[in-house]
Amino acid sequence: MSDRMKLPPERDCGFYQRRKHDKWSAVPSPEPMLEGLVADSHAHVHMLPDPAWELVRCAANGVGFICEICDPSEDSLSIPEDVHRWRAEAHDTLNELADEIDSCQLPQMRISAGVHPHNAKLYDAAVEERLLEWLSAPETLIVGEIGLDYHYDLSPRDVQREVFLRQIQLAKELDMPVALHLRGGDDPEVDDAHREAFSILEKVGFPSRGAIVHCCALPPDELLPWIEADCYVAYGGALTFKKSEEAREGARLVPENRLLLETDSPYMAPEPMRGAACTPAHVIFTAARLAEIRGIAPGQDRERFLAQLFENTLRITRP
Ligand SMILES: [Zn+2]
């Protein structure tokens, strides 16, 4: 794990901000969160040093759902066995800590599997075989993250398009939704990954189980076609960054029954934890910010709002 993605030395369920010279200071939770009502719809839990401990941290902070995102071309995982093992370990730890931690509800977990556009060049028959095996697990309910990344261009663009299309077709055959990773480059004329992906999806037809625009930072005008196509829109830590004003404007427009929360853990820690590894429990900070952006005050209204977002996550990950 790179230096930017360090975790605090404390092994407890709190939150810490990384200061200069590797000093850490405690951060209060954004508000008393509602037990088990916040869902992280996109996290690479296996990339964190201790996945089981992160589930315990979720239990202690009211995070009741995680969708684990994995890529058969790069992740050495046993799916779904590893997810079961994390939960079993977390269950034992919660029992040991029963006196210290109030909540004892471990988050529910689902799995999303797909070949990331960065890895499109690795897609071959063996990778597809492994992908299909992971997708056949009863816990795996989304194909993703799949898409186009013209910012890093780690795979040739024609290969990215081909592999994206192939996996959309698999999702349609399996009747699953897709989670989309779309990132454009600097020149809007030739690097518009969102516009290209949209026209690919339009041409072959959006999967009937839905599509998630993961890590959305789109301004209102670019977001509208996705809203009109009835897509789910997921917001993560980037929503809390100072420079993300356009993304916040977009976040006000998404219909409430299509909004999702996510972390993209271990990447993209929300404020005020930026510069440290992001963990699924951090989703409560993004949840509070999203509610605030939409003018939903803490209390009953926020409870209802978060319950709706939770229900959205369950709906799209329903078998
Ligand atoms: Zn991701």
Short mmCIF file of C-alpha atoms and ligand atoms in Angstrom, two decimals:
data_model
loop_
_atom_site.label_atom_id
_atom_site.label_comp_id
_atom_site.label_asym_id
_atom_site.label_seq_id
_atom_site.Cartn_x
_atom_site.Cartn_y
_atom_site.Cartn_z
CA MET A 1 0.00 0.00 0.00
CA SER A 2 1.45 3.37 -1.01
CA ASP A 3 2.42 5.98 1.54
CA ARG A 4 -0.68 8.05 0.80
CA MET A 5 -2.85 5.14 1.76
CA LYS A 6 -1.63 4.54 5.27
CA LEU A 7 -3.93 3.55 8.08
CA PRO A 8 -3.63 5.03 11.57
CA PRO A 9 -1.65 2.98 14.08
CA GLU A 10 -4.61 2.79 16.48
CA ARG A 11 -6.54 -0.41 16.19
CA ASP A 12 -9.92 0.82 17.32
CA CYS A 13 -13.20 1.71 15.62
CA GLY A 14 -12.62 5.47 15.53
CA PHE A 15 -11.60 7.83 12.73
CA TYR A 16 -8.28 9.61 12.37
CA GLN A 17 -6.93 12.41 10.24
CA ARG A 18 -3.37 12.12 9.02
CA ARG A 19 -1.25 15.13 9.99
CA LYS A 20 2.30 16.11 9.11
CA HIS A 21 5.19 13.86 10.18
CA ASP A 22 2.83 10.90 10.36
CA LYS A 23 0.96 12.17 13.38
CA TRP A 24 -2.72 11.24 13.59
CA SER A 25 -5.52 13.05 15.33
CA ALA A 26 -8.95 11.72 16.17
CA VAL A 27 -11.95 12.92 14.12
CA PRO A 28 -15.45 12.81 15.60
CA SER A 29 -18.14 10.92 13.69
CA PRO A 30 -20.23 13.30 11.56
CA GLU A 31 -23.33 12.64 13.69
CA PRO A 32 -24.87 9.77 15.59
CA MET A 33 -25.49 7.39 12.72
CA LEU A 34 -28.41 5.06 12.48
CA GLU A 35 -27.59 1.52 13.17
CA GLY A 36 -26.93 -0.44 10.03
CA LEU A 37 -28.58 2.07 7.74
CA VAL A 38 -25.69 3.25 5.61
CA ALA A 39 -24.53 1.21 2.62
CA ASP A 40 -21.18 1.28 0.85
CA SER A 41 -22.03 0.19 -2.68
CA HIS A 42 -18.40 0.06 -3.93
CA ALA A 43 -15.31 -0.96 -1.93
CA HIS A 44 -12.20 -3.00 -2.68
CA VAL A 45 -12.15 -4.46 0.81
CA HIS A 46 -9.50 -7.04 -0.10
CA MET A 47 -6.96 -4.28 -0.73
CA LEU A 48 -7.02 -3.24 2.92
CA PRO A 49 -4.53 -4.91 5.26
CA ASP A 50 -7.18 -6.41 7.53
CA PRO A 51 -10.58 -6.83 5.82
CA ALA A 52 -12.15 -8.55 8.84
CA TRP A 53 -11.26 -5.64 11.09
CA GLU A 54 -12.85 -3.20 8.62
CA LEU A 55 -16.13 -5.12 8.93
CA VAL A 56 -15.91 -4.68 12.70
CA ARG A 57 -15.32 -0.95 12.21
CA CYS A 58 -18.44 -0.84 10.00
CA ALA A 59 -20.50 -2.63 12.65
CA ALA A 60 -19.43 -0.07 15.23
CA ASN A 61 -20.35 2.86 12.98
CA GLY A 62 -23.73 1.89 11.58
CA VAL A 63 -22.57 0.72 8.16
CA GLY A 64 -24.83 -2.20 7.34
CA PHE A 65 -23.87 -3.14 3.79
CA ILE A 66 -20.75 -3.42 1.63
CA CYS A 67 -20.40 -4.44 -1.99
CA GLU A 68 -16.90 -5.86 -2.52
CA ILE A 69 -15.50 -5.05 -5.96
CA CYS A 70 -12.97 -7.45 -7.45
CA ASP A 71 -11.22 -8.04 -10.75
CA PRO A 72 -10.39 -11.58 -11.87
CA SER A 73 -7.48 -10.33 -14.02
CA GLU A 74 -5.52 -8.92 -11.09
CA ASP A 75 -6.90 -9.97 -7.73
CA SER A 76 -5.70 -13.16 -6.12
CA LEU A 77 -8.89 -13.93 -4.25
CA SER A 78 -11.08 -16.92 -3.69
CA ILE A 79 -14.57 -15.68 -4.38
CA PRO A 80 -16.83 -16.04 -2.44
CA GLU A 81 -14.77 -17.98 0.18
CA ASP A 82 -12.61 -15.01 1.22
CA VAL A 83 -15.67 -12.86 1.90
CA HIS A 84 -17.13 -15.61 4.10
CA ARG A 85 -13.82 -15.91 5.96
CA TRP A 86 -13.66 -12.12 6.67
CA ARG A 87 -17.19 -12.23 8.04
CA ALA A 88 -16.45 -15.24 10.25
CA GLU A 89 -13.31 -13.56 11.64
CA ALA A 90 -15.18 -10.30 12.19
CA HIS A 91 -17.95 -12.19 13.95
CA ASP A 92 -15.44 -13.69 16.41
CA THR A 93 -13.81 -10.29 17.01
CA LEU A 94 -17.21 -8.69 17.69
CA ASN A 95 -17.94 -11.39 20.25
CA GLU A 96 -14.61 -10.74 21.95
CA LEU A 97 -15.27 -6.99 22.02
CA ALA A 98 -18.92 -7.25 23.04
CA ASP A 99 -18.28 -5.09 26.13
CA GLU A 100 -16.62 -2.28 24.15
CA ILE A 101 -18.73 -2.06 20.99
CA ASP A 102 -22.43 -1.32 21.18
CA SER A 103 -23.57 -2.40 17.77
CA CYS A 104 -23.09 -6.03 16.88
CA GLN A 105 -24.60 -6.04 13.41
CA LEU A 106 -22.00 -7.05 10.86
CA PRO A 107 -22.57 -5.50 7.44
CA GLN A 108 -24.26 -7.65 4.82
CA MET A 109 -21.95 -8.26 1.88
CA ARG A 110 -22.40 -8.70 -1.84
CA ILE A 111 -19.80 -9.05 -4.58
CA SER A 112 -19.30 -7.30 -7.89
CA ALA A 113 -16.81 -8.81 -10.35
CA GLY A 114 -15.48 -7.38 -13.57
CA VAL A 115 -12.32 -6.52 -15.49
CA HIS A 116 -11.38 -2.87 -14.93
CA PRO A 117 -10.64 -0.84 -18.09
CA HIS A 118 -7.01 -0.51 -16.92
CA ASN A 119 -6.74 -4.29 -17.26
CA ALA A 120 -8.62 -4.67 -20.54
CA LYS A 121 -5.37 -5.73 -22.25
CA LEU A 122 -5.23 -8.76 -19.93
CA TYR A 123 -8.68 -10.03 -20.93
CA ASP A 124 -8.42 -13.45 -22.52
CA ALA A 125 -10.25 -16.78 -22.40
CA ALA A 126 -8.69 -17.74 -19.05
CA VAL A 127 -9.65 -14.40 -17.45
CA GLU A 128 -13.18 -14.69 -18.79
CA GLU A 129 -13.44 -18.21 -17.40
CA ARG A 130 -12.42 -16.94 -13.97
CA LEU A 131 -14.82 -14.00 -14.28
CA LEU A 132 -17.70 -16.35 -15.09
CA GLU A 133 -16.78 -18.53 -12.12
CA TRP A 134 -16.86 -15.50 -9.79
CA LEU A 135 -20.12 -14.30 -11.32
CA SER A 136 -21.68 -17.68 -10.65
CA ALA A 137 -21.29 -17.30 -6.87
CA PRO A 138 -24.70 -16.58 -5.30
CA GLU A 139 -23.22 -13.52 -3.54
CA THR A 140 -22.05 -11.96 -6.83
CA LEU A 141 -24.80 -9.76 -8.16
CA ILE A 142 -23.13 -7.02 -10.22
CA VAL A 143 -20.78 -7.03 -13.22
CA GLY A 144 -18.16 -4.37 -12.59
CA GLU A 145 -16.33 -2.25 -12.42
CA ILE A 146 -16.20 -2.13 -16.21
CA GLY A 147 -15.87 0.83 -18.52
CA LEU A 148 -13.44 3.22 -20.19
CA ASP A 149 -10.52 5.10 -18.67
CA TYR A 150 -9.02 7.68 -21.04
CA HIS A 151 -7.22 9.48 -18.24
CA TYR A 152 -4.60 6.81 -17.60
CA ASP A 153 -4.97 4.90 -20.91
CA LEU A 154 -3.39 1.83 -19.34
CA SER A 155 -4.94 -0.35 -22.03
CA PRO A 156 -5.34 0.64 -25.72
CA ARG A 157 -8.69 2.34 -26.24
CA ASP A 158 -9.95 -0.07 -28.89
CA VAL A 159 -9.24 -2.95 -26.47
CA GLN A 160 -11.01 -1.09 -23.65
CA ARG A 161 -14.10 -0.65 -25.84
CA GLU A 162 -14.11 -4.29 -26.92
CA VAL A 163 -13.74 -5.62 -23.35
CA PHE A 164 -16.36 -3.18 -22.06
CA LEU A 165 -18.82 -4.34 -24.71
CA ARG A 166 -18.08 -8.00 -24.03
CA GLN A 167 -18.82 -7.57 -20.31
CA ILE A 168 -22.02 -5.60 -20.96
CA GLN A 169 -23.14 -8.58 -23.06
CA LEU A 170 -22.27 -10.97 -20.22
CA ALA A 171 -24.28 -8.84 -17.78
CA LYS A 172 -27.25 -8.92 -20.11
CA GLU A 173 -27.01 -12.69 -20.56
CA LEU A 174 -26.78 -13.19 -16.79
CA ASP A 175 -29.47 -10.56 -16.11
CA MET A 176 -27.21 -8.51 -13.82
CA PRO A 177 -26.66 -4.77 -13.44
CA VAL A 178 -23.31 -3.17 -14.33
CA ALA A 179 -21.06 -0.85 -12.31
CA LEU A 180 -19.37 1.66 -14.61
CA HIS A 181 -15.92 3.17 -14.21
CA LEU A 182 -15.73 6.07 -16.66
CA ARG A 183 -12.97 8.61 -16.75
CA GLY A 184 -12.18 10.99 -19.56
CA GLY A 185 -8.90 12.61 -20.55
CA ASP A 186 -8.04 16.28 -20.95
CA ASP A 187 -9.46 16.97 -24.41
CA PRO A 188 -13.26 16.89 -24.31
CA GLU A 189 -13.41 16.37 -28.10
CA VAL A 190 -11.59 13.03 -28.22
CA ASP A 191 -11.38 11.92 -24.59
CA ASP A 192 -15.01 11.89 -23.55
CA ALA A 193 -15.28 8.44 -21.97
CA HIS A 194 -18.79 9.15 -20.66
CA ARG A 195 -20.23 10.09 -24.04
CA GLU A 196 -18.62 7.09 -25.73
CA ALA A 197 -19.76 4.66 -23.05
CA PHE A 198 -23.26 6.09 -23.23
CA SER A 199 -23.47 5.54 -26.97
CA ILE A 200 -22.12 1.97 -26.62
CA LEU A 201 -24.79 1.26 -23.99
CA GLU A 202 -27.47 2.90 -26.11
CA LYS A 203 -26.48 0.84 -29.13
CA VAL A 204 -26.55 -2.54 -27.36
CA GLY A 205 -29.24 -1.56 -24.86
CA PHE A 206 -28.76 -0.76 -21.17
CA PRO A 207 -28.92 -3.90 -19.00
CA SER A 208 -32.49 -4.21 -17.77
CA ARG A 209 -31.27 -4.70 -14.18
CA GLY A 210 -29.68 -1.25 -14.29
CA ALA A 211 -26.34 0.55 -14.51
CA ILE A 212 -24.42 2.39 -11.80
CA VAL A 213 -22.33 5.47 -12.61
CA HIS A 214 -19.63 4.78 -10.04
CA CYS A 215 -17.62 7.61 -8.43
CA CYS A 216 -19.76 10.22 -10.13
CA ALA A 217 -18.33 13.73 -10.44
CA LEU A 218 -20.35 14.86 -13.47
CA PRO A 219 -21.68 18.41 -13.73
CA PRO A 220 -25.45 18.73 -14.25
CA ASP A 221 -25.46 18.95 -18.08
CA GLU A 222 -23.33 15.81 -18.49
CA LEU A 223 -25.23 13.95 -15.78
CA LEU A 224 -28.69 14.49 -17.27
CA PRO A 225 -28.53 11.81 -20.01
CA TRP A 226 -27.62 9.20 -17.37
CA ILE A 227 -30.51 10.31 -15.18
CA GLU A 228 -32.85 10.17 -18.17
CA ALA A 229 -31.60 6.63 -18.91
CA ASP A 230 -32.72 5.72 -15.37
CA CYS A 231 -29.20 4.91 -14.15
CA TYR A 232 -28.12 4.71 -10.54
CA VAL A 233 -25.59 7.36 -9.56
CA ALA A 234 -23.04 6.62 -6.81
CA TYR A 235 -21.19 9.30 -4.85
CA GLY A 236 -17.98 8.72 -2.92
CA GLY A 237 -15.31 10.72 -1.11
CA ALA A 238 -14.75 13.06 -4.06
CA LEU A 239 -18.10 14.68 -3.27
CA THR A 240 -16.55 16.13 -0.11
CA PHE A 241 -13.49 17.66 -1.82
CA LYS A 242 -13.28 21.40 -1.95
CA LYS A 243 -12.97 21.55 -5.74
CA SER A 244 -16.01 19.31 -6.40
CA GLU A 245 -18.63 22.06 -6.62
CA GLU A 246 -19.93 20.85 -10.02
CA ALA A 247 -20.30 17.30 -8.70
CA ARG A 248 -22.31 18.64 -5.76
CA GLU A 249 -24.58 20.53 -8.18
CA GLY A 250 -25.14 17.25 -10.02
CA ALA A 251 -25.81 15.39 -6.78
CA ARG A 252 -28.80 17.63 -6.11
CA LEU A 253 -30.49 16.45 -9.33
CA VAL A 254 -30.42 12.66 -9.01
CA PRO A 255 -33.84 11.20 -8.13
CA GLU A 256 -33.75 9.90 -4.58
CA ASN A 257 -34.55 6.34 -5.67
CA ARG A 258 -31.46 6.27 -7.91
CA LEU A 259 -28.88 7.65 -5.45
CA LEU A 260 -26.15 5.45 -3.96
CA LEU A 261 -23.26 5.98 -1.57
CA GLU A 262 -19.83 4.40 -1.90
CA THR A 263 -16.22 4.70 -0.77
CA ASP A 264 -14.05 3.10 -3.51
CA SER A 265 -11.96 2.06 -0.52
CA PRO A 266 -8.92 2.04 -0.24
CA TYR A 267 -8.94 5.06 -2.58
CA MET A 268 -10.64 8.46 -2.26
CA ALA A 269 -10.95 8.97 1.50
CA PRO A 270 -13.51 11.73 2.15
CA GLU A 271 -12.70 14.92 4.03
CA PRO A 272 -11.37 15.15 6.70
CA MET A 273 -9.50 11.84 6.25
CA ARG A 274 -7.95 12.71 2.88
CA GLY A 275 -4.36 11.49 2.49
CA ALA A 276 -5.00 8.28 4.39
CA ALA A 277 -6.38 4.92 3.31
CA CYS A 278 -10.13 4.96 2.87
CA THR A 279 -12.11 2.26 4.64
CA PRO A 280 -15.78 1.31 4.09
CA ALA A 281 -16.79 2.89 7.41
CA HIS A 282 -15.76 6.28 5.95
CA VAL A 283 -18.99 6.15 3.94
CA ILE A 284 -20.80 7.81 6.87
CA PHE A 285 -18.88 11.06 6.22
CA THR A 286 -19.95 11.08 2.56
CA ALA A 287 -23.50 10.19 3.65
CA ALA A 288 -23.66 13.21 5.95
CA ARG A 289 -22.26 15.50 3.23
CA LEU A 290 -24.67 14.23 0.57
CA ALA A 291 -27.63 14.76 2.91
CA GLU A 292 -26.39 18.26 3.68
CA ILE A 293 -25.98 19.08 -0.04
CA ARG A 294 -29.59 18.03 -0.61
CA GLY A 295 -30.75 20.12 2.31
CA ILE A 296 -31.75 17.19 4.52
CA ALA A 297 -31.25 18.02 8.18
CA PRO A 298 -30.13 15.48 10.80
CA GLY A 299 -33.01 13.76 12.54
CA GLN A 300 -36.02 11.98 11.12
CA ASP A 301 -35.67 13.39 7.60
CA ARG A 302 -32.10 12.20 7.36
CA GLU A 303 -33.06 8.83 8.75
CA ARG A 304 -35.68 8.43 6.04
CA PHE A 305 -33.21 9.63 3.35
CA LEU A 306 -30.51 7.15 4.39
CA ALA A 307 -33.07 4.36 4.60
CA GLN A 308 -34.07 5.14 0.99
CA LEU A 309 -30.43 5.01 -0.18
CA PHE A 310 -29.98 1.75 1.69
CA GLU A 311 -33.06 0.34 -0.01
CA ASN A 312 -31.68 1.46 -3.41
CA THR A 313 -28.48 -0.51 -2.78
CA LEU A 314 -30.44 -3.61 -1.81
CA ARG A 315 -32.68 -3.24 -4.87
CA ILE A 316 -29.82 -3.19 -7.35
CA THR A 317 -28.02 -6.08 -5.61
CA ARG A 318 -31.09 -8.28 -5.30
CA PRO A 319 -30.76 -11.72 -6.92
ZN ZN B 1 -13.30 0.98 -7.65
#
